[in-house]
Amino acid sequence: MNNKYDDVIEQQDNRAFRVVEHFISINGEGRRAGQLALFIRFAGCNLRCDYCDTLWANDKDVPYESYIEELLIEMIAASKVKNVTLTGGEPLIQPGMKELLGRLRTMREHRIEIETNGSVDITEFFPEREDFAEDNVTFTVDYKTGASGMEQHMCMKNFESVRSVDTVKFVVGDRSDIEKASEIIKEYSLVDKKCGIYISPCFGLIEPVEIADYLVKHRLNDVNVQLQLHKYIWNPDARGV
C-alpha cells in the first residue's frame, strides 16, 4: 500500500481495520438491489454458516490490508459512489467500528449499509442523539435459519430494536426455514416496524418458487422474495462482484 499513512498504520496495526477486498459493483440484494455500490469487505467472522459463500474471508490466515479510519474515509469519498456496503466476515466485530460509523454519519451524501450476521447487538452502533429516520447508516440484519447451522447464536434483541430504515434478511434452505422466517416476522412485528423484510433462497438448495408460493398461500404482505442478483449476472463463485 502506498500512502501518507504507512507509518501510522504500522504503529496502529492492532487497531487498524483488516480489509480483504474493496470494489465497485452492482448491489446484489436488499433495498438498493441493482444500484451501484462500493463494497468494503473485512476479514474475520464470529460465525461459520454452512452455506457461507465468503468463507475465504474468514480464514485466520487470509491476506488483508490494514486501513486506518482516515484511509477508509478517503476511499469512500474518492469512489464517487453514494451507496457503500460494509460487509465481511462480520463488520461489527472490527475494533473501531463504532468510531468509524460516527465519522460516516457526517458524510450525509453517502448511504452506508452494514451487512451483519445477526449475532451482534446492533443497538451498540446506533447514533446517540439523532432522529433514527434520518440516519444514513443502516443495518441489514440476518436471521440465521436452520440451514446455516448457526441459529442458536442469534441476538434476538436485534429483532426487537430494528428501525424502519433497517432491513431483516432470512436465507432459507427448505420449507421449515420459510416457516421459521414467518414466525419471526410475526413474533417481532417486523411488518409494523416498516423495516425491509427479505427472504432469499439458499443458492442451490431451494427454488425461489417455494418462497413465492408460501407468501401467496399465507398472505405475507410487505415481505419480499429476494434473489442474489450478482449470482445471476456473474458466476456464482466469482469474487469482487
CSV table of C-alpha atoms in Angstrom, one decimal:
chain,number,residue,atom,x,y,z
A,1,MET,CA,0.0,0.0,0.0
A,2,ASN,CA,1.4,3.4,-1.0
A,3,ASN,CA,0.1,6.3,1.0
A,4,LYS,CA,1.0,9.0,3.5
A,5,TYR,CA,-0.4,6.9,6.4
A,6,ASP,CA,2.1,4.0,6.1
A,7,ASP,CA,3.9,4.9,9.3
A,8,VAL,CA,0.7,5.5,11.2
A,9,ILE,CA,-0.7,2.1,10.1
A,10,GLU,CA,2.5,0.4,11.2
A,11,GLN,CA,2.2,2.0,14.7
A,12,GLN,CA,-1.5,1.2,15.0
A,13,ASP,CA,-1.8,-2.1,13.2
A,14,ASN,CA,-3.5,-3.7,16.2
A,15,ARG,CA,-6.3,-1.1,15.9
A,16,ALA,CA,-6.4,-0.9,12.1
A,17,PHE,CA,-9.2,-2.4,10.0
A,18,ARG,CA,-8.4,-5.6,8.2
A,19,VAL,CA,-9.7,-5.3,4.7
A,20,VAL,CA,-9.6,-8.3,2.4
A,21,GLU,CA,-11.1,-6.6,-0.7
A,22,HIS,CA,-12.9,-3.5,-1.9
A,23,PHE,CA,-14.6,-3.0,-5.2
A,24,ILE,CA,-17.4,-1.2,-7.0
A,25,SER,CA,-20.2,-3.3,-8.4
A,26,ILE,CA,-23.9,-3.7,-8.6
A,27,ASN,CA,-25.7,-4.3,-5.2
A,28,GLY,CA,-27.0,-7.8,-5.5
A,29,GLU,CA,-29.6,-7.7,-2.8
A,30,GLY,CA,-31.6,-5.5,-0.3
A,31,ARG,CA,-33.4,-2.3,-0.7
A,32,ARG,CA,-30.9,-0.9,-3.3
A,33,ALA,CA,-30.5,-4.1,-5.4
A,34,GLY,CA,-29.4,-3.3,-8.9
A,35,GLN,CA,-27.8,0.0,-7.9
A,36,LEU,CA,-24.1,0.9,-7.9
A,37,ALA,CA,-22.3,0.3,-4.6
A,38,LEU,CA,-18.8,0.4,-3.1
A,39,PHE,CA,-18.2,-2.8,-1.2
A,40,ILE,CA,-15.6,-3.0,1.6
A,41,ARG,CA,-15.1,-6.5,2.9
A,42,PHE,CA,-13.5,-7.0,6.3
A,43,ALA,CA,-11.7,-10.1,7.4
A,44,GLY,CA,-12.9,-12.4,10.1
A,45,CYS,CA,-16.3,-13.7,11.4
A,46,ASN,CA,-17.6,-15.0,14.7
A,47,LEU,CA,-19.9,-17.5,13.0
A,48,ARG,CA,-19.3,-20.2,10.4
A,49,CYS,CA,-22.5,-20.7,8.4
A,50,ASP,CA,-22.9,-24.0,6.4
A,51,TYR,CA,-23.9,-22.0,3.3
A,52,CYS,CA,-21.4,-19.2,3.6
A,53,ASP,CA,-20.1,-18.0,0.2
A,54,THR,CA,-17.3,-16.0,1.6
A,55,LEU,CA,-15.6,-18.5,3.9
A,56,TRP,CA,-12.2,-17.5,2.4
A,57,ALA,CA,-12.6,-14.1,4.1
A,58,ASN,CA,-13.0,-15.7,7.5
A,59,ASP,CA,-9.8,-17.8,7.4
A,60,LYS,CA,-7.4,-16.7,10.1
A,61,ASP,CA,-4.6,-16.6,7.6
A,62,VAL,CA,-6.4,-14.7,4.8
A,63,PRO,CA,-4.3,-12.0,3.3
A,64,TYR,CA,-5.5,-8.5,4.1
A,65,GLU,CA,-4.5,-4.8,4.0
A,66,SER,CA,-4.6,-2.7,7.1
A,67,TYR,CA,-6.6,0.5,6.9
A,68,ILE,CA,-6.9,3.2,9.5
A,69,GLU,CA,-10.1,5.1,9.7
A,70,GLU,CA,-8.8,8.1,7.7
A,71,LEU,CA,-7.9,5.9,4.8
A,72,LEU,CA,-11.4,4.3,4.6
A,73,ILE,CA,-13.0,7.7,4.7
A,74,GLU,CA,-10.7,8.9,1.9
A,75,MET,CA,-11.5,5.7,-0.1
A,76,ILE,CA,-15.2,6.3,0.2
A,77,ALA,CA,-15.0,9.9,-0.7
A,78,ALA,CA,-12.8,9.2,-3.7
A,79,SER,CA,-15.1,6.5,-5.1
A,80,LYS,CA,-17.8,8.9,-6.1
A,81,VAL,CA,-20.4,6.2,-5.3
A,82,LYS,CA,-23.3,7.0,-3.0
A,83,ASN,CA,-24.1,3.5,-1.7
A,84,VAL,CA,-21.4,2.0,0.5
A,85,THR,CA,-21.7,-1.6,1.8
A,86,LEU,CA,-19.6,-2.7,4.8
A,87,THR,CA,-19.5,-6.5,4.8
A,88,GLY,CA,-17.4,-9.4,5.8
A,89,GLY,CA,-16.8,-11.5,7.5
A,90,GLU,CA,-18.6,-9.7,10.3
A,91,PRO,CA,-18.0,-5.9,10.2
A,92,LEU,CA,-19.4,-5.2,13.7
A,93,ILE,CA,-16.6,-7.2,15.4
A,94,GLN,CA,-13.9,-5.0,13.9
A,95,PRO,CA,-12.2,-2.9,16.5
A,96,GLY,CA,-13.0,0.8,16.0
A,97,MET,CA,-16.2,0.2,14.0
A,98,LYS,CA,-18.4,2.4,16.3
A,99,GLU,CA,-16.0,5.3,15.8
A,100,LEU,CA,-15.8,4.7,12.1
A,101,LEU,CA,-19.6,4.8,11.8
A,102,GLY,CA,-19.6,8.1,13.7
A,103,ARG,CA,-17.4,9.6,11.0
A,104,LEU,CA,-19.5,8.1,8.3
A,105,ARG,CA,-22.7,9.7,9.7
A,106,THR,CA,-21.2,13.1,8.9
A,107,MET,CA,-20.9,12.1,5.2
A,108,ARG,CA,-24.6,12.8,4.5
A,109,GLU,CA,-24.3,12.4,0.8
A,110,HIS,CA,-23.4,8.7,1.3
A,111,ARG,CA,-25.8,5.8,2.2
A,112,ILE,CA,-23.9,3.3,4.4
A,113,GLU,CA,-25.2,-0.2,4.7
A,114,ILE,CA,-23.8,-2.6,7.3
A,115,GLU,CA,-24.3,-6.3,6.5
A,116,THR,CA,-24.3,-8.1,9.8
A,117,ASN,CA,-24.9,-11.7,10.7
A,118,GLY,CA,-27.4,-11.1,13.5
A,119,SER,CA,-25.2,-12.3,16.3
A,120,VAL,CA,-24.0,-8.8,17.4
A,121,ASP,CA,-26.2,-6.3,19.2
A,122,ILE,CA,-26.8,-3.5,16.6
A,123,THR,CA,-28.1,-1.0,19.2
A,124,GLU,CA,-24.5,-0.6,20.4
A,125,PHE,CA,-23.9,1.1,17.0
A,126,PHE,CA,-27.0,3.3,16.8
A,127,PRO,CA,-26.4,7.1,16.9
A,128,GLU,CA,-26.7,8.6,20.4
A,129,ARG,CA,-28.6,11.8,19.5
A,130,GLU,CA,-30.2,11.7,16.1
A,131,ASP,CA,-33.6,11.1,14.5
A,132,PHE,CA,-33.3,7.4,13.5
A,133,ALA,CA,-35.4,8.0,10.4
A,134,GLU,CA,-32.7,10.3,9.1
A,135,ASP,CA,-29.7,8.0,9.9
A,136,ASN,CA,-27.6,7.5,6.8
A,137,VAL,CA,-26.1,4.4,8.4
A,138,THR,CA,-28.4,1.4,8.2
A,139,PHE,CA,-28.2,-2.2,9.1
A,140,THR,CA,-29.1,-5.3,7.1
A,141,VAL,CA,-29.5,-7.9,9.8
A,142,ASP,CA,-29.5,-11.6,9.1
A,143,TYR,CA,-31.7,-14.1,11.0
A,144,LYS,CA,-29.8,-17.3,10.6
A,145,THR,CA,-32.3,-20.1,10.0
A,146,GLY,CA,-31.6,-23.8,10.4
A,147,ALA,CA,-29.8,-24.1,7.0
A,148,SER,CA,-27.0,-22.0,8.4
A,149,GLY,CA,-26.3,-24.2,11.4
A,150,MET,CA,-25.9,-21.0,13.5
A,151,GLU,CA,-29.4,-20.2,14.6
A,152,GLN,CA,-28.5,-20.6,18.3
A,153,HIS,CA,-26.2,-17.6,18.0
A,154,MET,CA,-28.8,-15.0,17.1
A,155,CYS,CA,-29.0,-11.8,19.2
A,156,MET,CA,-32.8,-11.7,19.5
A,157,LYS,CA,-32.7,-8.1,20.8
A,158,ASN,CA,-31.9,-7.0,17.2
A,159,PHE,CA,-35.3,-8.0,16.0
A,160,GLU,CA,-36.9,-6.0,18.8
A,161,SER,CA,-34.8,-3.0,18.1
A,162,VAL,CA,-34.6,-2.9,14.3
A,163,ARG,CA,-35.7,0.5,12.9
A,164,SER,CA,-37.7,1.4,9.8
A,165,VAL,CA,-34.5,2.4,7.9
A,166,ASP,CA,-33.1,-1.1,8.6
A,167,THR,CA,-33.6,-4.5,6.9
A,168,VAL,CA,-34.1,-8.0,8.1
A,169,LYS,CA,-32.9,-10.8,5.8
A,170,PHE,CA,-33.7,-14.6,6.0
A,171,VAL,CA,-31.7,-17.1,3.9
A,172,VAL,CA,-33.8,-20.3,3.7
A,173,GLY,CA,-32.9,-23.8,2.6
A,174,ASP,CA,-36.2,-25.6,3.0
A,175,ARG,CA,-39.9,-25.3,4.0
A,176,SER,CA,-39.1,-25.3,7.7
A,177,ASP,CA,-36.8,-22.4,7.3
A,178,ILE,CA,-39.5,-20.4,5.5
A,179,GLU,CA,-41.9,-21.2,8.3
A,180,LYS,CA,-39.3,-20.0,10.9
A,181,ALA,CA,-38.9,-16.8,9.0
A,182,SER,CA,-42.7,-16.3,9.0
A,183,GLU,CA,-42.7,-17.0,12.8
A,184,ILE,CA,-40.0,-14.4,13.5
A,185,ILE,CA,-41.7,-11.8,11.2
A,186,LYS,CA,-44.9,-12.2,13.2
A,187,GLU,CA,-43.4,-12.6,16.7
A,188,TYR,CA,-41.3,-9.4,16.4
A,189,SER,CA,-44.0,-7.4,14.4
A,190,LEU,CA,-41.4,-6.7,11.7
A,191,VAL,CA,-44.1,-5.5,9.3
A,192,ASP,CA,-45.4,-3.0,11.8
A,193,LYS,CA,-41.9,-1.7,12.2
A,194,LYS,CA,-41.9,-0.9,8.5
A,195,CYS,CA,-38.3,-2.2,8.1
A,196,GLY,CA,-37.3,-4.0,4.9
A,197,ILE,CA,-38.1,-7.8,5.1
A,198,TYR,CA,-36.4,-10.1,2.6
A,199,ILE,CA,-36.5,-13.9,2.2
A,200,SER,CA,-33.8,-15.4,0.0
A,201,PRO,CA,-33.3,-18.9,-1.3
A,202,CYS,CA,-30.1,-20.6,-0.2
A,203,PHE,CA,-28.4,-20.8,-3.7
A,204,GLY,CA,-28.7,-24.4,-4.9
A,205,LEU,CA,-30.8,-25.7,-2.0
A,206,ILE,CA,-34.3,-24.4,-2.7
A,207,GLU,CA,-36.2,-22.9,-5.6
A,208,PRO,CA,-37.5,-19.3,-5.3
A,209,VAL,CA,-41.0,-20.5,-6.3
A,210,GLU,CA,-41.3,-22.3,-3.0
A,211,ILE,CA,-40.9,-19.0,-1.2
A,212,ALA,CA,-43.3,-17.2,-3.5
A,213,ASP,CA,-45.9,-19.9,-3.2
A,214,TYR,CA,-45.7,-19.7,0.6
A,215,LEU,CA,-46.1,-15.9,0.6
A,216,VAL,CA,-49.2,-16.3,-1.6
A,217,LYS,CA,-50.7,-19.0,0.5
A,218,HIS,CA,-50.2,-17.3,3.8
A,219,ARG,CA,-50.8,-13.7,2.6
A,220,LEU,CA,-47.5,-12.4,3.9
A,221,ASN,CA,-47.8,-8.7,2.9
A,222,ASP,CA,-44.8,-6.4,2.8
A,223,VAL,CA,-42.4,-9.3,2.6
A,224,ASN,CA,-40.0,-9.5,-0.4
A,225,VAL,CA,-38.7,-12.6,-2.2
A,226,GLN,CA,-35.1,-11.8,-2.9
A,227,LEU,CA,-32.7,-13.3,-5.4
A,228,GLN,CA,-29.0,-12.7,-5.2
A,229,LEU,CA,-28.7,-10.6,-8.4
A,230,HIS,CA,-25.0,-10.7,-8.6
A,231,LYS,CA,-25.0,-14.5,-8.8
A,232,TYR,CA,-27.2,-14.3,-11.9
A,233,ILE,CA,-25.2,-11.6,-13.6
A,234,TRP,CA,-21.8,-13.2,-12.9
A,235,ASN,CA,-20.5,-16.6,-12.0
A,236,PRO,CA,-21.9,-17.6,-8.6
A,237,ASP,CA,-18.4,-18.2,-7.3
A,238,ALA,CA,-16.9,-15.0,-8.7
A,239,ARG,CA,-15.1,-12.6,-6.3
A,240,GLY,CA,-15.0,-8.8,-6.5
A,241,VAL,CA,-18.5,-8.5,-7.9
